[in-house]
Short mmCIF file of C-alpha atoms in Angstrom, two decimals:
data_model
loop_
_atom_site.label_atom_id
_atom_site.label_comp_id
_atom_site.label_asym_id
_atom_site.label_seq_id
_atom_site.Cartn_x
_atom_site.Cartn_y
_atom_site.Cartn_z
CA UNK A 1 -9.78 144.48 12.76
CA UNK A 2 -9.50 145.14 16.48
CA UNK A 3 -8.84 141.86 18.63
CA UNK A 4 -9.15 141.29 22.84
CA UNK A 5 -4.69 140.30 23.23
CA UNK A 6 -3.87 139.10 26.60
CA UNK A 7 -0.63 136.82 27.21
CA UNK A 8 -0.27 133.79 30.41
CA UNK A 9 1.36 135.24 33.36
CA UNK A 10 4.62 135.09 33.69
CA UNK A 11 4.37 132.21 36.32
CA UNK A 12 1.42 129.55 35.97
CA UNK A 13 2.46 126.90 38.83
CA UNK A 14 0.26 128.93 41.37
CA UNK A 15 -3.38 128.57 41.17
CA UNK A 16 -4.91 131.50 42.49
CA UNK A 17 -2.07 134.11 40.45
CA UNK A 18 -4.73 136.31 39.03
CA UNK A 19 -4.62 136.58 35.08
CA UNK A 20 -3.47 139.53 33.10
CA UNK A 21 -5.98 142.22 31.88
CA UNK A 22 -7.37 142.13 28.47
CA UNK A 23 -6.22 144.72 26.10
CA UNK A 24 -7.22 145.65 22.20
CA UNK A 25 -5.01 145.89 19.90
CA UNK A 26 -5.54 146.67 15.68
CA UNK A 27 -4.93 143.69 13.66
CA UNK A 28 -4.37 143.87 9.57
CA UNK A 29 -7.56 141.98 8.45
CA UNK A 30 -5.81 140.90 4.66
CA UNK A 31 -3.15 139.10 6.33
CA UNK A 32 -4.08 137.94 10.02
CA UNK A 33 -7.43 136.67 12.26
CA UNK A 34 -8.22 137.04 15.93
CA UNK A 35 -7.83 133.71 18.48
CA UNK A 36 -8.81 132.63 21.70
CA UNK A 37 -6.50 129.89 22.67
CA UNK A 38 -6.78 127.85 25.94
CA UNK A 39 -3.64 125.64 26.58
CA UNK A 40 -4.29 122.47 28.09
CA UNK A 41 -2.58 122.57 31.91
CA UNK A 42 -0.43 120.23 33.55
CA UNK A 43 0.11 118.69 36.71
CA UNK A 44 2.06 122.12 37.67
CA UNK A 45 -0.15 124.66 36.04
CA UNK A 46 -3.73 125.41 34.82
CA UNK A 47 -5.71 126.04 31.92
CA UNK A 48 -5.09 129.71 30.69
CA UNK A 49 -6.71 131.44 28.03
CA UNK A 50 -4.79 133.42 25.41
CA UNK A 51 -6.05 136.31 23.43
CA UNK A 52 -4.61 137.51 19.99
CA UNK A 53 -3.94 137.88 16.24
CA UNK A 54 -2.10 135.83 14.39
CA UNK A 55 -1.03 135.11 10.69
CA UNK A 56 -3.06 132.98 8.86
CA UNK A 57 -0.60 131.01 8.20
CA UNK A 58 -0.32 130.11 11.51
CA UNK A 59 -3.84 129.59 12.13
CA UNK A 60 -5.55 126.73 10.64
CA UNK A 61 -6.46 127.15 7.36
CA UNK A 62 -10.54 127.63 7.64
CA UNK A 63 -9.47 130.97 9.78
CA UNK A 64 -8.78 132.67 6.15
CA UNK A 65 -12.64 132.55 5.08
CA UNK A 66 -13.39 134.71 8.08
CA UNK A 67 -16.10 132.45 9.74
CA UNK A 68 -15.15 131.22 13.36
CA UNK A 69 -13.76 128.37 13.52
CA UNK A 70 -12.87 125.71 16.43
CA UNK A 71 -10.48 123.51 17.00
CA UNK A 72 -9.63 121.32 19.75
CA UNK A 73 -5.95 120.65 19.04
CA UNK A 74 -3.88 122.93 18.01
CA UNK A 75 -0.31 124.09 18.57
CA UNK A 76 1.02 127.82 18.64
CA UNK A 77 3.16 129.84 19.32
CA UNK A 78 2.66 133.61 21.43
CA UNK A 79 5.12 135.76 23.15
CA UNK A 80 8.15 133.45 22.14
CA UNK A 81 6.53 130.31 24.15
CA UNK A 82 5.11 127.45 22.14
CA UNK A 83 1.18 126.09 23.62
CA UNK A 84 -0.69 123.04 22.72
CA UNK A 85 -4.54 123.10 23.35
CA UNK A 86 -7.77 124.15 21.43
CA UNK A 87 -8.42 127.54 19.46
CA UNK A 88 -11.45 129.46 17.97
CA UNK A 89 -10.41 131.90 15.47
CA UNK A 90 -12.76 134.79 14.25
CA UNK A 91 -12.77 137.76 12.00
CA UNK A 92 -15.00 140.55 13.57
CA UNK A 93 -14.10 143.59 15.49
CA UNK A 94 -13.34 142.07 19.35
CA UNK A 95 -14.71 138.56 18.77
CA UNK A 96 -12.45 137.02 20.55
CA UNK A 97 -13.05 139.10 23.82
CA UNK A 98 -14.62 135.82 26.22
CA UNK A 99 -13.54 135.07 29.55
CA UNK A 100 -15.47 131.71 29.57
CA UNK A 101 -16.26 130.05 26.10
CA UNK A 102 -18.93 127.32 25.68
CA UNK A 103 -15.95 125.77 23.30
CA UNK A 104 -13.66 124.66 25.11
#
């Protein structure tokens, strides 16, 4: 399974910071799915999408079947940072590789 992975920036408080490129990385397809997470922003930062592969276990559960899967509240955690806001979860080769979803 090859997923899109790109982490926040380092600093989020300024608006026009351009975002990270998007990378692939090989996931193991028996034990983990690929996500695109957007955290919800604050009053000092914005929106910003994250692209991975996680665990299933910390994925909601439907991401096991391998169907996508949406959900608008979600908590998790990427890079040692902990995010709250909605996450699609898919099981294809680059799936989650969207700059814009319809989702969210």
């Amino acid at each position: 399974l090859i997923c899109a992975s790109r982490s926040p920036p380092e600093i989020d408080v300024v608006p026009f910071l351009p975002q990270p490129p998007i990378t692939r990385k090989p996931c193991d397809s028996s034990r983990e799915a690929c996500y695109y997470f957007r955290y919800h922003g604050s009053r000092v930062s914005r929106d910003f999408p994250v692209h991975g592969c996680a665990k299933f276990e910390d994925l909601p559960r439907e991401c096991k079947s391998g169907v996508d899967f949406y959900e608008p509240n979600w908590r998790i955690r990427h890079g040692g940072a902990e995010y709250f806001g909605s996450i699609k979860c898919c099981s294809n080769d680059y799936c989650n590789e969207i700059e814009e979803p319809m989702f969210v």
